[in-house]
Short mmCIF file of C-alpha atoms in Angstrom, two decimals:
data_model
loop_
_atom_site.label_atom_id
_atom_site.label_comp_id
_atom_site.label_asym_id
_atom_site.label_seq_id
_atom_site.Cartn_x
_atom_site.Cartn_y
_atom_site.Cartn_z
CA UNK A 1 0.00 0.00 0.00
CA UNK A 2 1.17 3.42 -0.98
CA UNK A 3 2.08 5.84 2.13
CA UNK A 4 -0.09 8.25 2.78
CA UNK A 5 2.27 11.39 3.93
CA UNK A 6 -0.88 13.17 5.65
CA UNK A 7 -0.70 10.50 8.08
CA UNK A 8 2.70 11.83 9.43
CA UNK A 9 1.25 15.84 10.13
CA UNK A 10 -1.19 14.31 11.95
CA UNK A 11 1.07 11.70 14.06
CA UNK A 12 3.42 15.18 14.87
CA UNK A 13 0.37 16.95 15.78
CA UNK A 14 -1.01 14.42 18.38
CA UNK A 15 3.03 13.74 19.41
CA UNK A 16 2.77 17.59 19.77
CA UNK A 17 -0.63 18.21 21.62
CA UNK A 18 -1.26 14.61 23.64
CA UNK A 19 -5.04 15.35 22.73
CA UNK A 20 -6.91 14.45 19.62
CA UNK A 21 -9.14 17.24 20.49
CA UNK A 22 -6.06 19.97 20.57
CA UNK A 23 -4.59 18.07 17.54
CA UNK A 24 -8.01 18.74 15.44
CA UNK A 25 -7.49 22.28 16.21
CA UNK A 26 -3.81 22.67 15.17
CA UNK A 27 -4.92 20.58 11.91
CA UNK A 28 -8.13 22.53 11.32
CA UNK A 29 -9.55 19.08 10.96
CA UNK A 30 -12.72 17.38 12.53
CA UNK A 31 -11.81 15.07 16.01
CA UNK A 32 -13.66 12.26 13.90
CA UNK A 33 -10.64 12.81 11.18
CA UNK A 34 -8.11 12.87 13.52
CA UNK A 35 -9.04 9.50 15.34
CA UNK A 36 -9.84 7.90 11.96
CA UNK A 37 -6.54 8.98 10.94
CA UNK A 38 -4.75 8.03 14.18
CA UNK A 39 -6.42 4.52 13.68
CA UNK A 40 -4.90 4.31 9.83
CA UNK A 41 -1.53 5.05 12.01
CA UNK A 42 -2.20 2.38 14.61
CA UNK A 43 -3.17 -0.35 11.32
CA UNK A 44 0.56 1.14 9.31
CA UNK A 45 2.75 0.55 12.74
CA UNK A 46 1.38 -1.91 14.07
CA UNK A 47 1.67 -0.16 17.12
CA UNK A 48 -1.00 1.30 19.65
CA UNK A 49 1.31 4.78 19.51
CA UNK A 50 -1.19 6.53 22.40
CA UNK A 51 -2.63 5.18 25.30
CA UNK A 52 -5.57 6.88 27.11
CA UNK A 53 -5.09 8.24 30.54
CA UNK A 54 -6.21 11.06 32.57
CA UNK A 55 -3.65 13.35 31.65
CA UNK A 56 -4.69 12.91 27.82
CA UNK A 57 -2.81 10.94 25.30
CA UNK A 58 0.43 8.70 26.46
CA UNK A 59 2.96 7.90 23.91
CA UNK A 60 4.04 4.37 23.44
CA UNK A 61 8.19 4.03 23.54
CA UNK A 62 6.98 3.58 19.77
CA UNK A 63 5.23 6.74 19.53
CA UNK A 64 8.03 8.23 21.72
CA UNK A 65 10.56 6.91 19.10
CA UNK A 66 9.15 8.27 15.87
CA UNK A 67 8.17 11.51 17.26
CA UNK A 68 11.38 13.52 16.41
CA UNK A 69 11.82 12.10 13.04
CA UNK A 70 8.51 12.72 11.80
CA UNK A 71 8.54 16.63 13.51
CA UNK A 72 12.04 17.34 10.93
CA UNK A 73 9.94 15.91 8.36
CA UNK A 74 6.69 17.85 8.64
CA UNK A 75 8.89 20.86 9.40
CA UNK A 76 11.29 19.98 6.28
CA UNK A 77 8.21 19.62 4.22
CA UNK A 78 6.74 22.99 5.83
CA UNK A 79 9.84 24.62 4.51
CA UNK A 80 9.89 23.65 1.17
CA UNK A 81 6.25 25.36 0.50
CA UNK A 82 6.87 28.44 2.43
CA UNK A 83 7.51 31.45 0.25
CA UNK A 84 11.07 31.71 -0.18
CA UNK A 85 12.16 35.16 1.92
CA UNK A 86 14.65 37.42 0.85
CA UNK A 87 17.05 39.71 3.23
CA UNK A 88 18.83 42.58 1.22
CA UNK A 89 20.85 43.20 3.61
CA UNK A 90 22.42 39.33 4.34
CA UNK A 91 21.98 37.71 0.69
CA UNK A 92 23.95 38.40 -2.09
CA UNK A 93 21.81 37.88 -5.61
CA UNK A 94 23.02 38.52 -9.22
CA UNK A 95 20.63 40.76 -10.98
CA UNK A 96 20.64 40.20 -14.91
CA UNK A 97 19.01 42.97 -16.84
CA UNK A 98 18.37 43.67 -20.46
CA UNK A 99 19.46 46.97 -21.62
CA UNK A 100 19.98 49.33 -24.53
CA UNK A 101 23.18 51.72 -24.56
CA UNK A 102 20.51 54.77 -23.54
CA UNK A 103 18.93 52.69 -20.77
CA UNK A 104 22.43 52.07 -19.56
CA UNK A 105 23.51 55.29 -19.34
CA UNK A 106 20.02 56.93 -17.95
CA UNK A 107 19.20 54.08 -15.18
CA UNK A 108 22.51 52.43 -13.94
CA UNK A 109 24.24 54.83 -12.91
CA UNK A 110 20.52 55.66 -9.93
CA UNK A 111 19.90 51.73 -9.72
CA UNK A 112 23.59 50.83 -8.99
CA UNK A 113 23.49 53.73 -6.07
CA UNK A 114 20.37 52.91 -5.08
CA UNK A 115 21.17 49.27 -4.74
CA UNK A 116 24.76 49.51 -3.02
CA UNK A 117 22.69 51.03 -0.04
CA UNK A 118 19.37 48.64 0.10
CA UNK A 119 21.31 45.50 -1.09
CA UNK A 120 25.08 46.20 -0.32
CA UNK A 121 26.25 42.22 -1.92
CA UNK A 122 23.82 42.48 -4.62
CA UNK A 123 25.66 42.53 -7.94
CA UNK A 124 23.81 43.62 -11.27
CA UNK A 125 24.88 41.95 -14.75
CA UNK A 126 23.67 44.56 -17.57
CA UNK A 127 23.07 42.76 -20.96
CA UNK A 128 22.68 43.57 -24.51
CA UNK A 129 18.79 43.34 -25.00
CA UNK A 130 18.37 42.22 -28.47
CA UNK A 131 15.37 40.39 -30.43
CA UNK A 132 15.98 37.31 -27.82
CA UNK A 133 14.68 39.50 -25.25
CA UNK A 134 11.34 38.66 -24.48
CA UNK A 135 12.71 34.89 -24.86
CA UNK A 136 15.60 35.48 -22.25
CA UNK A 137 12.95 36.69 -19.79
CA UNK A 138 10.73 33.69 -20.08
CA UNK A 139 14.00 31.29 -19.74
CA UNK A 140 14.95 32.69 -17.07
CA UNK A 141 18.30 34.12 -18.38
CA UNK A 142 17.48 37.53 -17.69
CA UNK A 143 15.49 38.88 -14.78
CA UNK A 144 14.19 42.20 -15.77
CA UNK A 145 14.47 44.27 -18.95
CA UNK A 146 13.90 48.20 -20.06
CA UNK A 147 11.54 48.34 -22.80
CA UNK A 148 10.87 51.43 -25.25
CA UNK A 149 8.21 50.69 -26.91
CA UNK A 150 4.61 49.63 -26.57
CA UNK A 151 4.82 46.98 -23.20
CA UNK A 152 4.20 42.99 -24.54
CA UNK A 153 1.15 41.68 -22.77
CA UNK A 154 1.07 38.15 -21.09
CA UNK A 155 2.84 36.48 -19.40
CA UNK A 156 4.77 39.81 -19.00
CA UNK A 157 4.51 42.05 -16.20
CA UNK A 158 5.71 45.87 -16.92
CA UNK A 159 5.72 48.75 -15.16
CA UNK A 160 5.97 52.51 -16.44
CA UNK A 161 8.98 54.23 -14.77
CA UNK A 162 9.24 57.53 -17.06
CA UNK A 163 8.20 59.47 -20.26
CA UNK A 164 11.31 60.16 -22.62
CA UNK A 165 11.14 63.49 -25.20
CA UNK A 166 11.79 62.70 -28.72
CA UNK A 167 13.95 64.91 -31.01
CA UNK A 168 15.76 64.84 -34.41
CA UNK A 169 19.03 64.77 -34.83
CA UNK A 170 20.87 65.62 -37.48
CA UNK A 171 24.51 66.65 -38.91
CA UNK A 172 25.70 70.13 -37.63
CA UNK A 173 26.39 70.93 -41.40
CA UNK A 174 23.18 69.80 -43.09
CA UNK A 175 21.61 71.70 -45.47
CA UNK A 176 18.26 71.52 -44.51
CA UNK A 177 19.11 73.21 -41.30
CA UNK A 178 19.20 76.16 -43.53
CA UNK A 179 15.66 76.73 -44.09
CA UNK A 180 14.91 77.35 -40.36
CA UNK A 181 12.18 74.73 -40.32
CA UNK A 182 11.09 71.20 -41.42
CA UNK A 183 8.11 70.02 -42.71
CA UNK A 184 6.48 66.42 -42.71
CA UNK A 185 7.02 66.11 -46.36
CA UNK A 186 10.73 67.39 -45.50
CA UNK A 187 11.03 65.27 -42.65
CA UNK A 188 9.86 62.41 -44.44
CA UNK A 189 12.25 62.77 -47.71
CA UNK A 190 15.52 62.32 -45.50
CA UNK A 191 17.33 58.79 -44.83
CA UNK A 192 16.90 57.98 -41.04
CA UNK A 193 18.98 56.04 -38.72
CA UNK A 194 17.17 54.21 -35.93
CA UNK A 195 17.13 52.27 -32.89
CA UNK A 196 16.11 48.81 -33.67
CA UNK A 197 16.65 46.00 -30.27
CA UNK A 198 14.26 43.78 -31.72
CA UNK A 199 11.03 45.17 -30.03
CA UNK A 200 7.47 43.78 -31.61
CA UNK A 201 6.12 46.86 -31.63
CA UNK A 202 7.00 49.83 -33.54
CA UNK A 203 8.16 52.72 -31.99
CA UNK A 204 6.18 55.66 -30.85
CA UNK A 205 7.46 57.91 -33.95
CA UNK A 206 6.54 54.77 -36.14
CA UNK A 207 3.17 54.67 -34.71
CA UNK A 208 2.43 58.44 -34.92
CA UNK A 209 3.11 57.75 -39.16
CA UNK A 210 1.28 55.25 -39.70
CA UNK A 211 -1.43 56.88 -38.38
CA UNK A 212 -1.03 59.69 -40.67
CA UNK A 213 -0.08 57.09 -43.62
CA UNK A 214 2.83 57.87 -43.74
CA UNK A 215 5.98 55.86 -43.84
CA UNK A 216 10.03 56.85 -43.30
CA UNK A 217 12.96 55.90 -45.07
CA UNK A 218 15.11 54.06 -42.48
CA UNK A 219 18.84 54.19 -44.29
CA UNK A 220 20.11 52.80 -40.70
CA UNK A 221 18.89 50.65 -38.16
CA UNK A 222 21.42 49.67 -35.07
CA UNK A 223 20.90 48.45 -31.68
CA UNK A 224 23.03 51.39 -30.27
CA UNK A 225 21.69 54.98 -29.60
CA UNK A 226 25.34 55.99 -29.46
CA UNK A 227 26.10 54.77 -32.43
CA UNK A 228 23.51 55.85 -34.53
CA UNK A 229 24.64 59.58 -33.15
CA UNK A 230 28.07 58.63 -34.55
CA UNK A 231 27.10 57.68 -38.05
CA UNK A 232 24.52 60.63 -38.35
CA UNK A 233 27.33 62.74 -37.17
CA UNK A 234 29.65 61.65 -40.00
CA UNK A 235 27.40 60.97 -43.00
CA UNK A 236 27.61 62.77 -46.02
#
């Protein structure tokens, strides 16, 4: 016959108590329950394990015998379902985060402060994000990552943590800086580098466009905000 585990909570409990009555309470069980179950115990040990007496419940030398074995085990068991807790002051976790060059330099340098004071042997491990991103997250290679665009929906969780100002940049020399403003049509005629990290969504001056049915002409797309500036610093 298979062992039924239960049996043992309820063998600690009455070890614990000495009355089937406190026992039921401790269990949140009915005293019927806890007898029928103490009589499944008697039939699996082949022992009497309590003995009646004015005092309550008596241990047999049996009883006596199994009693600290099976409290490590119900406590052993208790531990491995109780919400792991986590001290930021004692442990010392690896963080793994997904981030662009921008993110990088806008959040790291207020997270890393922030952390050396709440979690002093934390260490964070900043990584690329890339098209794998959303993948990384659900394997569990990556704990956390700074998204730009339009949040993913399940089984992601997000959270907004600030609005960013979009402007254009372009080459100090060009020659449509000249005409002292640009239009859409203007706007729309010139080559334009982007930041592409693999997102599913377009980005927010994507989305405005298309809107308006209108499209751009992307002559660069990079994973690096920093290097974007470079190239639209040097084209021709």
């Amino acid at each position: 016959m298979k062992p039924d585990l239960n049996l043992l909570v309820v063998l600690d409990a009455l070890c614990r108590t000495g009355s089937v009555s406190k026992a039921s309470e401790a269990l949140a069980l009915s005293q019927p329950a806890v007898s029928h179950a103490l009589n499944r115990l008697r039939a699996a040990t082949g022992d009497p394990l309590f003995a009646r007496s004015g005092r309550g419940l008596v241990p047999t030398p049996r009883a006596v015998a199994l009693a600290e074995t099976v409290a490590g085990l119900v406590a052993t068991g208790q531990a491995c379902l109780r919400p792991e807790m986590f001290d930021p002051v004692r442990d010392a976790p690896r963080f793994r985060l997904g981030v662009s060059d921008y993110a990088g330099m806008v959040l790291l340098p207020r997270l890393v402060a922030r952390v050396r004071v709440l979690a002093p042997k934390a260490a964070i491990e900043a990584r690329t994000v890339g098209p794998g991103a959303l993948r990384q997250l659900e394997a569990g290679e990556i704990d956390l990552c700074f998204w730009g665009t339009e949040a993913p929906g399940t089984p992601f969780h997000h959270a907004a943590l600030f609005r960013e100002t979009f402007v254009l940049a372009l080459r100090s020399d060009h020659p449509v800086l000249a005409q002292g403003t640009l239009g859409l049509e203007e706007y729309l005629a010139l080559s334009h580098a982007v930041v592409s990290l693999g997102d599913p969504g377009q980005s927010p001056v994507d989305v405005a466009l298309t809107r308006l049915g209108k499209s751009r002409s992307v002559g660069l797309a990079s994973p690096s905000f920093a290097a974007n500036l470079a190239a639209v610093a040097a084209s021709a």
